[in-house]
Amino acid sequence: MGSCRAWAPPELLVLSMWLWVSSAGPTHPPGPTLRVRLAGYPRKHNEGRVELFYNDEWGTICDDDFTLANAHVLCRHLGFVAATGWAHSAKYGKGVGRIWLDNVNCAGGEKSIEDCKHRGWGNSDCSHEEDAGVICKDERIPGFKDSNVIETEQSHVEEVRLRAVVVGARRQLPVTEGIVEVRYKDGWAQICDEGWGSQNSRVICGMLGFPAEKKVNRNFYKLFTERQQLNYRLHSVSCTGTEVHLSMCAFEFYRGNASAACGAGSPAVVSCVPGPQFATGSAHKKKQRQQQQGQPRVRLKGGAKVGEGRVEVLKSSEWGTICDDRWNLLSASVVCRELGFGSAKEALTGARMGQGTGPIHMNEVQCLGTEKSLWSCPFKNITQEDCKHTEDVAVRCNVPYMGYETLIRLSGGRSRFEGRVEVAVGAGTGDQLRWGLVCSEGWGTLEAMVACRQLGLGFANHGLQETWYWDASNVTEMVLSGVKCTGHEMSLSHCQHHGSSLNCRNTGTRFAAGVICSETASDLLLHAPLVQETAYIEDRPLHMLYCAAEESCLSSSARLANWPYGHRRLLRFSSQIHNNGRADFRPKAGRHSWVWHECHRHYHSMDIFTHYDILTPNGTKVAEGHKASFCLEDTECEEGVAKRYECANFGEQGITVGCWDLYRHDIDCQWIDITDVKPGNYILQVVINPSFEVAESDFTNNAMKCNCKYDGHRIWVHSCHIGDALSEEANKRFEQYPGQLNNQIS
């Protein structure tokens, strides 16, 4: 990519929160523990090129003498239970900067790679073509948390909170107003408000998940705090307002006896404005106001939790991504606040939330942190040579604490990522919480997605309707039935359900709903231009369609045809289905239930993989929806990605991350039977994984639509696009397309 890439930011810019004492010279704690990250592409969250942060610089490890024991030490450092393998010769791409370690030799039990034998820091005879990578077991060490601790002079400040003092606000979440407190020893301490300004409040609100601050009635709090025993910890706090954490502001600690501190002041008090998703009471009005302002021009895609995802921006009626050159926490925070969240926890690069599609609209975004919108920040327009989708940016935003995870739990599973779903009912009624099971009737992937999100465990791998094989718990009563989710809700209580009027045919614990969650998920999408390029009509003789009829690939009128004489008119096209997610796409059914198709001489692992339909502009189907079932395999992969799945010889089926499955226009059933369709203007629609049978990080990009004109002899297919690739206005224009008067497609 040329010399302009030399200063590319690190793959993961995580805030390192050290609080420096701004009084007479800070006393430095012992050096921070070594920071390790996984980088490169293509990879998943639990594998990648190993990079170490040493001497204020990121660097790599050479693969000379590298062993599985080295990988175990590194994976445990990253919070995984163990390593399953390691990679040599820069499998995940060549790093930049220093090669910090060479000839590393661990016994396997060391706490850190720096405790292992090696040639010394920076002493290496390797090039970046020998960068080592690791593959970690996709299971977290219980209780592991990424380091997020603020340390100084033998004290630890791990959290900041707002303590609500108004009676009504104490029970209500989120807490938007209260006394600012920092964790100190086994309790909480206050901050003196001498010199406290709105910029300080903005930083606190951002940390707690709120986009903005507002004025507060300090006199009320002054009366309240006069009767309280206070313990001040910080004073002289001075923020500019763009900091993403209090630790980055200037401040001083109280020394010795702090009980007499803050003589002329009071505890700092802050009031925050919640984003539309978290607003209570006037939420409906706020949403209406937002809708009146038009469609937002920034969105997040592909994230497991609320407030995280790949950043996409709207330009010229088309959604696109942002290249990661110079991407940092300031720009990420502008995105987060614009979307109604707080400041950014992490600014991610290298397509860490999956690759986007379509254009890359921005590069070298350099926000000051005060902008109301990302579009107000300086940025460069880019050419295709500058960036690829492997460099798409993402964010993780601070979101308000809502307590949803305290109302759900899993039981009986083999790991914390799986089990029977148990929910607490009675919250907010004043009664004691009662734990119970969820009826599994109608329970599927979308409901499981919401449960896993509420649990904080990422995406759903499976939504299970029978859980008899897991250990029983003492919870046996069904308390929730009729759960039906769209997949975007933050809690199961936000989904449709029967409420207190339970209706469940099978009430035994074996029919309780269960989930298997995963930190990553696949993301399938159709390559729209190929459909447009390959579409054509064929009149195929009936004597060549016996197999297709057996596979139900023809419309029902074919049964009345004069077999084997005559023909069927078929709209044929190629489908190229890419996996742009962070996990392989695997069929839900195990090998034992795959169906052998004698005609096609292979097994089908999914009953319905795609829907093919011809619709009128108002959405009415005119060609019977062909429900295509195929064998899933890796036809081709991106450079450096190995194929894992093939249909031949009863092989494993699936689509690997970074690979695609190609169904050529000339194979059986790769068509729509349009024999009965009259000439006119129509919409061709293809939907992948239409029944949500397999979990994906994003279902909104599973549909592809094209305009087409059929004159009874020929067909013109154009304007093919993924369902969510265009603006709302452009989609309306597409759906209200009046049709063509000729075959000149502009």
C-alpha atoms as one frame of an Amber mdcrd trajectory, in Angstrom:
protein
   0.000   0.000   0.000   2.993   2.282  -0.180   4.682   4.505   2.366   1.413
   6.023   3.561   0.773   2.867   5.596   3.894   3.168   7.717   2.103   4.946
  10.528  -1.040   2.787  10.526  -2.571   2.633  14.018  -2.465  -0.552  16.061
  -5.193  -3.161  15.524  -6.824  -2.431  18.849  -6.599   0.965  20.476  -7.710
   0.301  24.031  -7.584   3.045  26.592  -4.747   2.406  29.032  -6.054   4.040
  32.165  -3.200   5.185  34.382  -4.022   7.988  36.779  -1.046  10.328  37.172
  -0.805  12.394  40.327  -0.699  16.043  39.414   0.796  17.228  42.698   4.530
  17.339  43.471   5.709  14.641  41.084   3.967  11.273  40.756   5.362   8.210
  42.411   5.459   5.658  39.600   4.058   2.230  40.371   5.920  -0.815  39.155
   5.773  -1.043  35.349   2.496  -2.249  33.888   2.123  -5.901  32.987   3.082
  -6.749  29.430   0.266  -6.077  26.977  -0.488  -8.707  24.343  -2.929  -8.597
  21.427  -3.923 -10.674  18.404  -3.715  -8.961  15.034  -3.769  -9.669  11.314
  -6.271 -11.120   8.903  -8.028 -13.406   8.104  -8.733 -14.592  11.607 -11.265
 -14.891  14.397 -11.239 -13.304  17.839  -9.303 -16.246  19.331  -6.518 -16.453
  16.752  -4.076 -14.137  15.033  -0.573 -12.716  14.834   0.915 -12.173  18.296
   1.911  -8.586  19.070   3.545  -7.316  22.284   3.553  -3.763  23.644   7.028
  -3.154  25.031   8.953   0.072  25.500   5.933   2.081  24.227   5.924   0.253
  20.899   3.991  -2.657  19.418   6.061  -5.472  17.907   5.912  -9.147  16.961
   7.475 -12.522  17.903   9.653 -14.544  15.502   8.556 -18.131  14.835  12.057
 -19.627  15.362  11.839 -22.495  17.907   8.201 -21.570  18.601   6.230 -24.296
  20.417   2.724 -25.063  21.640   3.924 -24.316  25.185   4.682 -20.729  24.077
   1.163 -20.522  22.606  -0.373 -21.788  25.901   1.335 -18.985  27.853   0.216
 -16.323  25.367  -3.391 -17.585  25.178  -3.734 -17.642  28.966  -2.355 -14.084
  29.080  -5.141 -13.132  26.635  -7.794 -14.738  28.848  -8.301 -18.050  27.023
  -7.984 -21.377  28.861  -5.368 -22.853  26.502  -3.947 -22.914  22.987  -5.004
 -25.405  20.326  -2.232 -24.530  17.877   0.187 -21.960  16.552   1.073 -20.576
  13.131   4.396 -19.762  11.494   5.582 -17.777   8.470   3.258 -14.802   9.004
   0.064 -16.795   8.334  -1.946 -13.799   9.608   0.013 -11.279   7.570   3.295
  -9.495   8.177   3.469  -7.115  11.124   5.244  -3.752  11.206   7.719  -2.225
  13.614  10.059  -4.162  15.887  10.394  -7.926  16.247  10.601  -7.978  20.026
  11.302 -11.640  20.787  13.112 -14.535  19.083  13.942 -18.144  20.039  11.297
 -18.060  22.777  11.281 -21.228  24.914   8.484 -21.598  27.500   7.895 -24.570
  29.761   4.149 -23.851  29.587   3.433 -22.841  33.167   4.776 -19.279  33.024
   2.400 -16.397  33.795   3.769 -14.230  30.993   5.837 -14.690  27.846   8.452
 -12.358  29.377   9.124 -15.050  32.032  10.193 -17.524  29.299  13.728 -17.923
  27.955  14.493 -15.819  24.871  17.351 -13.945  23.162  16.498 -10.645  24.809
  14.141  -7.840  23.919  14.683  -6.592  20.361  17.476  -9.079  19.672  16.384
 -10.977  16.564  17.720 -12.150  13.214  14.224 -12.514  11.689  12.103 -10.622
   9.184   8.359 -10.040   9.469   7.836 -12.978   7.089   8.503 -15.133  10.174
   5.923 -13.533  12.489   4.318 -16.101  14.807   0.593 -16.496  15.449  -1.494
 -18.504  17.900  -4.867 -20.270  17.844  -6.504 -20.230  21.287  -9.284 -22.487
  22.530 -12.540 -20.526  22.276 -13.215 -20.665  26.000 -12.511 -17.849  28.426
 -10.844 -18.257  31.813 -13.732 -17.837  34.324 -13.768 -14.311  35.734 -11.143
 -13.024  33.284 -11.462  -9.311  32.567  -9.356  -7.177  30.272  -7.158  -4.912
  32.371  -9.106  -1.731  32.996  -7.630  -0.699  36.322  -6.465   2.805  37.210
  -3.484   2.643  39.534  -1.399   5.142  41.435   0.503   5.399  44.735  -0.662
   2.025  46.154  -4.312   2.775  45.504  -6.754   1.317  42.986  -9.630   3.160
  41.380 -11.546   0.632  39.340 -14.905   2.312  38.822 -16.758   5.586  38.659
 -20.464   5.746  39.503 -23.337   8.141  40.080 -25.017   7.649  43.472 -28.669
   8.620  43.171 -30.067  10.326  46.273 -33.574  11.264  45.079 -35.917   8.566
  46.417 -37.634   7.806  43.069 -34.367   7.669  41.158 -32.744   5.072  43.423
 -34.718   2.180  41.965 -34.927   3.407  38.410 -32.301   2.443  35.846 -30.366
   3.941  34.260 -29.132   6.309  36.998 -28.757   9.628  35.176 -28.151  12.005
  38.096 -26.305  11.842  41.368 -23.099  12.332  43.339 -19.960  11.282  41.437
 -18.041   8.613  43.335 -14.854   6.670  42.640 -14.064   3.237  44.010 -11.545
   3.492  46.877 -10.366   0.527  48.961 -13.547  -1.330  50.011 -15.925   1.564
  49.524 -16.631   4.701  47.556 -15.142   8.185  47.792 -16.298  11.561  46.524
 -14.706  14.243  44.340 -14.515  17.855  45.539 -16.430  20.156  43.172 -14.192
  23.223  43.554 -13.610  24.414  39.979 -15.925  21.700  38.627 -17.280  22.586
  35.162 -19.546  21.163  32.468 -16.540  19.644  30.657 -15.841  17.430  33.681
 -19.501  16.401  33.722 -19.343  15.576  30.017 -16.456  13.162  30.623 -18.235
  11.463  33.549 -21.462  11.110  31.530 -19.524   9.678  28.594 -17.888   7.058
  30.822 -21.300   6.024  32.140 -22.827   5.633  28.684 -24.593   8.983  28.197
 -24.008  11.268  25.189 -24.423  14.610  26.995 -24.677  16.382  30.350 -27.140
  18.967  31.660 -27.303  21.472  34.524 -28.149  20.212  37.965 -29.684  21.802
  41.084 -26.606  21.887  43.335 -28.465  23.560  46.228 -30.599  20.463  46.746
 -27.511  18.272  46.979 -25.777  20.752  49.290 -28.594  20.339  51.813 -28.420
  16.573  51.480 -24.627  16.270  51.835 -24.454  18.520  54.915 -25.918  15.601
  56.880 -23.602  12.997  55.335 -20.191  11.662  56.372 -18.063  12.272  53.276
 -14.735  10.825  52.188 -13.085  12.951  49.521 -10.487  11.378  47.263  -9.877
  13.733  44.308  -9.879  17.492  43.838  -8.938  20.125  41.251 -10.302  17.978
  38.416  -9.856  19.746  35.091 -11.058  18.056  31.875 -11.259  19.496  28.362
 -14.424  17.452  27.660 -12.934  15.250  24.939 -11.315  12.733  27.296 -12.800
   9.240  27.200 -11.998   8.572  30.846 -11.495  10.582  34.039  -7.964   9.181
  34.209  -6.970  11.351  31.245  -7.942  14.622  32.964  -5.694  16.674  35.236
  -6.509  16.268  38.970  -4.939  15.891  42.381  -5.298  13.385  45.213  -5.991
  14.287  48.809  -3.227  13.083  51.075  -3.502  11.979  54.685  -6.731  12.823
  56.516  -9.276  13.718  53.838 -12.242  14.169  56.190 -11.591  17.906  56.550
 -10.941  18.344  52.844 -12.968  20.369  50.332 -13.726  23.072  52.900 -15.521
  25.540  50.642 -16.937  22.976  48.261 -19.283  20.009  48.063 -19.207  16.598
  46.400 -19.275  16.823  42.614 -22.788  16.221  41.265 -23.580  15.356  37.653
 -26.786  15.027  35.618 -26.677  13.212  32.276 -28.949  13.067  29.235 -29.651
   9.470  28.164 -29.723   8.467  24.504 -33.073   7.564  22.875 -32.613   3.822
  23.472 -32.278   4.332  27.215 -34.638   7.265  27.809 -37.544   6.598  30.158
 -40.889   8.413  30.253 -40.371  10.818  27.380 -38.676   8.173  25.240 -41.491
   8.113  22.710 -41.325  11.876  22.151 -37.549  11.723  21.756 -37.796   8.942
  19.180 -40.381  10.925  17.241 -38.101  13.949  17.300 -35.240  11.819  16.021
 -37.369  10.399  13.210 -38.351  13.887  12.123 -34.687  14.744  11.688 -34.470
  12.119   8.928 -32.485   8.929   8.620 -29.240   8.853  10.627 -26.064   8.936
   8.548 -24.033   6.668  10.839 -24.839   3.132  12.046 -23.196   0.138  13.745
 -23.309  -3.351  12.226 -22.137  -6.806  13.242 -21.734  -6.246  17.010 -22.964
  -8.756  19.581 -23.798  -6.174  22.251 -25.660  -2.882  22.221 -23.255  -0.031
  21.442 -20.659  -1.988  19.489 -20.132  -2.796  15.842 -18.533  -1.932  12.538
 -19.016   1.762  11.733 -20.921   2.437   8.519 -21.728   5.855   7.051 -24.291
   7.007   4.483 -23.088   8.963   1.474 -24.874   9.524  -1.855 -27.726   7.230
  -0.707 -25.340   4.282  -0.233 -23.978   2.841   3.008 -20.224   2.270   3.188
 -17.393   1.765   5.666 -14.429   3.711   7.065 -10.756   2.815   6.566  -8.727
   2.471   9.756  -5.809   4.821   9.011  -5.441   7.167  12.037  -8.630   5.811
  13.641  -8.553   6.585  17.374 -10.652   6.968  20.515 -11.531  10.615  19.806
 -13.159   9.769  16.467 -14.739   6.640  17.917 -16.263   8.719  20.745 -17.857
  11.124  18.262 -19.542   8.111  16.617 -20.695   6.741  19.975 -22.178  10.026
  21.194 -23.827  10.686  17.810 -25.612   7.337  18.147 -26.847   8.087  21.677
 -24.181   6.219  23.669 -21.357   7.540  25.839 -17.675   7.883  24.968 -15.770
   5.046  23.287 -14.243   2.212  25.297 -12.339   0.875  22.291 -11.538   2.010
  18.765 -11.054  -1.142  16.727  -9.260  -1.537  13.417  -8.521  -4.365  11.001
 -12.191  -5.407  10.490 -12.431  -6.697  14.057 -16.254  -6.631  13.782 -16.285
  -8.317  10.375 -15.816  -6.877   6.903 -18.363  -4.563   5.360 -19.370  -4.405
   1.710 -19.873  -1.688  -0.854 -17.823   1.528  -0.967 -15.290   2.741   1.609
 -16.411   6.332   2.124 -13.815   7.742   4.558 -10.154   7.472   5.484  -7.857
   9.262   7.942 -10.752  10.558  10.043  -9.323  13.013  12.589 -11.973  14.270
  15.005 -11.195  16.732  17.784 -13.800  15.052  19.992 -16.129  18.066  20.199
 -17.977  17.422  16.917 -21.689  16.603  16.970 -21.355  14.278  13.971 -18.615
  12.215  12.366 -19.349  14.030   9.117 -18.128  17.271  10.761 -14.654  15.768
  11.300 -11.797  16.212   8.809 -11.326  13.105   6.642  -9.997  12.046   3.256
 -11.961  10.551   0.409 -10.198   7.418  -0.700  -9.569   5.416  -3.814  -9.884
   1.642  -4.009  -6.071   1.285  -3.942  -5.746   3.010  -0.565  -7.864   0.666
   1.545  -9.639  -2.659   1.568 -12.508  -3.971   3.691  -9.942  -5.842   5.783
  -9.247  -2.376   7.273 -12.832  -1.494   8.268 -13.113   0.306  11.619 -15.385
  -0.561  14.520 -16.198   0.791  17.992 -17.192  -0.373  21.432 -19.107   2.364
  23.237 -19.840   2.916  26.905 -23.539   2.170  27.479 -25.640   2.858  30.585
 -25.955   0.123  33.190 -29.495  -1.273  32.912 -29.184  -4.367  35.095 -30.732
  -6.649  32.471 -28.112  -9.357  33.056 -29.287  -9.770  36.660 -32.689 -11.027
  35.451 -31.431 -13.994  33.418 -29.081 -16.935  33.981 -28.140 -20.307  32.492
 -28.165 -23.643  34.267 -27.090 -27.180  33.470 -24.669 -26.451  30.618 -21.126
 -27.751  30.240 -19.697 -24.214  30.165 -20.904 -20.734  31.061 -21.807 -20.195
  27.388 -24.604 -22.755  27.338 -27.546 -23.980  29.383 -31.234 -23.886  30.136
 -32.540 -20.303  30.232 -33.884 -19.146  33.600 -35.476 -15.714  34.001 -36.521
 -13.671  37.037 -40.075 -12.355  37.077 -41.709  -9.896  39.445 -39.140  -7.106
  38.907 -40.639  -3.676  39.512 -43.767  -5.004  41.217 -42.346  -4.816  44.727
 -42.623  -8.590  45.071 -39.631 -10.806  45.585 -38.038 -11.990  42.338 -39.069
 -15.487  41.302 -36.859 -17.584  39.006 -38.428 -19.817  36.391 -38.070 -21.439
  32.974 -39.019 -20.267  29.475 -41.444 -22.331  27.370 -39.638 -23.531  24.250
 -42.638 -23.401  21.868 -41.631 -20.990  19.098 -38.153 -20.549  20.613 -35.561
 -20.110  17.864 -32.396 -18.318  16.810 -33.787 -14.767  17.163 -34.968 -15.392
  20.734 -31.658 -17.061  21.577 -29.819 -14.009  20.153 -31.618 -11.749  22.628
 -30.965 -14.128  25.539 -27.221 -14.287  24.762 -27.068 -10.487  24.407 -28.844
 -10.029  27.754 -26.400 -12.482  29.362 -23.439 -10.560  27.889 -22.234 -13.740
  26.151 -22.186 -12.506  22.560 -24.167 -14.162  19.765 -26.376 -17.247  19.817
 -24.999 -20.379  18.240 -28.233 -22.320  18.756 -31.677 -21.835  20.249 -32.723
 -25.178  21.713 -36.284 -26.417  22.227 -35.313 -29.513  24.225 -32.827 -29.429
  27.107 -33.351 -32.822  28.794 -29.675 -33.733  28.352 -28.460 -30.956  30.681
 -28.295 -31.308  34.456 -31.508 -30.339  36.206 -31.646 -27.450  38.661 -34.126
 -26.800  41.464 -36.001 -24.393  39.161 -38.854 -26.320  37.519 -41.690 -23.822
  37.027 -42.434 -22.230  33.626 -42.830 -18.457  34.057 -42.578 -17.146  30.478
 -44.257 -18.359  27.278 -45.011 -17.141  23.764 -41.663 -15.356  23.472 -41.260
 -13.834  20.007 -38.315 -11.491  19.335 -37.119  -9.495  16.336 -33.531 -10.167
  17.420 -32.567  -6.572  18.291 -34.043  -6.332  21.807 -31.808  -5.791  24.854
 -33.816  -8.117  27.096 -36.293 -11.001  26.692 -38.815  -8.872  28.611 -38.793
  -6.436  25.644 -39.944  -9.213  23.250 -43.572 -10.139  22.705 -44.733 -12.758
  25.229 -47.868 -13.985  26.943 -47.192 -12.043  30.141 -48.872 -13.535  33.192
 -51.275 -15.571  30.996 -48.999 -18.566  30.479 -49.822 -20.855  27.585 -47.413
 -23.758  27.158 -48.414 -27.227  25.982 -45.259 -28.950  27.234 -44.460 -27.689
  30.720 -41.860 -30.285  31.694 -38.289 -29.114  32.256 -37.117 -31.158  29.272
 -39.050 -28.702  27.062 -37.538 -25.590  28.644 -35.767 -23.225  26.238 -31.985
 -23.360  26.091 -29.134 -21.550  24.339 -25.573 -22.081  23.247 -23.826 -18.702
  22.969 -20.631 -17.721  21.159 -18.424 -14.632  21.090 -18.426 -14.671  17.276
 -20.841 -15.479  14.453 -20.855 -15.932  10.697 -22.273 -13.311   8.323 -23.412
 -14.441   4.874 -24.139 -12.147   1.982 -24.748 -12.578  -1.718 -22.455 -11.027
  -4.312 -25.120  -8.902  -6.016 -23.199  -7.867  -9.201 -22.722 -11.517 -10.220
 -26.499 -12.116 -10.253 -26.903  -9.122 -12.539 -24.081 -10.216 -14.853 -25.189
 -13.839 -15.248 -29.017 -13.697 -15.444 -30.602 -15.159 -18.607 -33.629 -17.189
 -19.752 -33.506 -20.823 -20.856 -36.317 -22.937 -22.279 -35.347 -26.330 -20.882
 -36.965 -29.535 -22.242 -39.013 -31.477 -19.698 -37.117 -34.694 -20.366 -34.053
 -32.987 -18.819 -35.950 -31.910 -15.696 -36.917 -35.160 -13.962 -34.304 -34.612
 -11.239 -35.389 -31.016 -10.764 -39.021 -32.080 -10.408 -38.000 -34.617  -7.786
 -36.186 -31.831  -5.914 -39.293 -29.554  -6.110 -37.360 -27.000  -8.151 -40.238
 -26.306 -10.564 -43.515 -24.493 -10.044 -46.574 -26.621  -9.223 -48.020 -26.254
 -12.747 -45.174 -28.485 -13.988 -47.057 -31.470 -12.543 -49.800 -30.903 -15.132
 -47.353 -30.737 -18.061 -47.282 -33.384 -20.791 -44.059 -35.113 -19.630 -41.565
 -35.671 -21.251 -42.745 -33.322 -24.042 -42.639 -29.556 -23.866 -40.375 -27.306
 -21.812 -40.201 -24.987 -18.789 -38.972 -21.411 -18.992 -36.260 -20.821 -16.383
 -34.618 -17.608 -15.159 -31.058 -18.765 -14.462 -28.275 -16.895 -12.632 -25.181
 -17.587 -10.547 -25.095 -17.150  -6.766 -21.851 -16.427  -4.947 -22.378 -16.467
  -1.184 -19.591 -14.983   0.944 -18.939 -15.439   4.655 -17.764 -12.022   5.847
 -18.295 -12.776   9.531 -15.941 -13.900  12.292 -17.007 -17.567  12.558 -17.530
 -20.339  10.016 -21.098 -20.849   8.768 -22.028 -24.400   9.786 -25.368 -26.143
   9.220 -27.458 -26.632  12.335 -28.176 -30.303  11.569 -25.552 -32.908  12.389
 -24.320 -35.411   9.783 -26.748 -38.075  11.020 -29.712 -36.020   9.784 -28.322
 -34.850   6.423 -30.455 -35.935   3.457 -28.951 -37.886   0.538 -30.102 -36.574
  -2.855 -29.749 -39.349  -5.392 -30.157 -37.043  -8.383 -27.410 -34.654  -7.322
 -25.273 -37.386  -5.729 -24.524 -35.522  -2.501 -25.945 -34.741   0.941 -27.948
 -31.611   1.702 -27.265 -30.291   5.198 -30.034 -27.623   5.252 -33.639 -28.062
   4.125 -33.996 -24.440   3.087 -30.844 -22.439   2.438 -32.213 -19.758   0.084
 -35.553 -18.426  -1.180 -35.758 -17.389  -4.845 -38.762 -15.212  -5.706 -40.150
 -12.971  -8.466 -42.279 -10.177  -6.966 -44.411  -7.386  -8.376 -43.275  -3.878
  -7.319 -45.869  -3.999  -4.505 -44.376  -7.241  -3.134 -46.824  -9.864  -4.473
 -45.181 -13.144  -5.510 -45.797 -14.061  -9.142 -43.371 -16.977  -9.415 -43.710
 -19.600  -6.714 -40.909 -19.177  -4.223 -38.325 -21.827  -4.922 -36.860 -22.959
  -1.599 -33.378 -24.015  -2.592 -31.500 -26.633  -0.600 -27.843 -27.114  -1.357
 -24.656 -28.709  -0.189 -22.447 -26.083   1.525 -18.741 -25.948   0.685 -15.812
 -23.588   0.108 -15.588 -23.049  -3.647 -12.895 -20.357  -3.431 -11.218 -18.357
  -0.662  -9.380 -15.077  -0.262  -5.616 -15.175  -0.548  -4.035 -16.932   2.424
  -7.282 -18.618   3.578  -7.430 -22.409   3.392 -10.584 -24.267   2.311 -12.088
 -26.360   5.099 -15.349 -27.712   3.711 -16.257 -29.800   0.664 -19.273 -31.875
  -0.283 -17.468 -34.795  -1.894 -17.128 -38.091  -0.009 -19.575 -37.138   2.757
 -17.226 -34.282   3.703 -17.849 -31.664   6.361 -20.145 -28.885   5.145 -19.971
 -25.166   5.796 -18.493 -21.878   4.545 -15.208 -20.712   6.090 -14.606 -17.088
   7.108 -13.081 -15.380   4.063 -14.431 -17.982   1.603 -17.454 -18.244  -0.673
 -19.752 -20.926  -2.019 -20.476 -20.543  -5.754 -23.607 -22.002  -7.351 -23.129
 -21.617 -11.088 -26.018 -20.669 -13.343 -25.735 -23.998 -15.198 -26.294 -26.354
 -12.238 -29.628 -27.993 -11.449 -32.133 -25.883  -9.486 -30.094 -22.684  -9.751
 -33.099 -20.947 -11.272 -36.654 -19.658 -10.886 -39.384 -21.303 -12.981 -41.077
 -18.327 -14.751 -43.159 -20.380 -17.212 -46.392 -18.887 -15.825 -45.117 -15.286
 -15.448 -46.650 -12.661 -17.733 -44.499  -9.920 -19.327 -43.948  -6.936 -17.037
 -41.664  -5.185 -14.563 -40.707  -7.191 -11.487 -38.349  -7.508  -8.528 -36.037
 -10.515  -8.325 -35.381 -11.360  -4.675 -32.937 -13.856  -3.187 -32.885 -14.419
   0.596 -30.135 -16.463   2.273 -30.811 -18.404   5.490 -34.448 -17.192   5.370
 -35.654 -19.150   8.411 -32.766 -17.889  10.602 -31.861 -21.558  10.987 -28.185
 -20.711  11.528 -27.118 -17.768  13.691 -25.422 -14.807  12.010 -24.087 -11.530
  13.344 -26.319  -9.601  10.934 -29.502 -10.830   9.259 -30.351  -7.471   7.644
 -27.925  -8.089   4.761 -29.284 -11.556   3.861 -31.680 -10.339   1.155 -30.670
  -9.210  -2.338 -33.043  -7.412  -4.700 -32.897  -6.528  -8.401 -35.217  -4.691
 -10.763 -36.051  -6.709 -13.857 -38.063  -6.231 -17.064 -39.495  -9.289 -18.807
 -40.983  -8.839 -22.294 -42.066 -12.451 -22.756 -38.877 -13.380 -24.626 -35.966
 -11.689 -22.910 -35.209 -10.436 -19.406 -33.138  -7.446 -18.269 -31.882  -7.559
 -14.686 -30.347  -4.431 -13.135 -29.913  -2.357  -9.940 -29.044  -5.473  -7.906
 -28.124  -4.625  -4.307 -28.019  -6.069  -0.808 -31.206  -5.287   1.117 -29.735
  -2.763   3.580 -27.081  -1.216   1.299 -29.127   1.842   0.290 -30.703   4.728
   2.163 -34.401   4.573   3.106 -35.149   7.118   0.385 -33.295   5.118  -2.286
 -35.055   1.924  -1.190 -38.435   3.635  -1.597 -37.450   4.753  -5.102 -36.415
   1.186  -5.894 -39.686  -0.315  -4.650 -41.777   2.311  -6.455 -39.822   1.755
  -9.670 -42.316   2.417 -12.496 -40.635  -0.008 -14.885 -38.701   0.397 -18.093
 -40.087   1.507 -21.383 -37.213  -0.033 -23.349 -34.195  -2.279 -22.854 -31.702
   0.560 -22.428 -30.562   0.221 -18.825 -28.793   3.392 -17.702
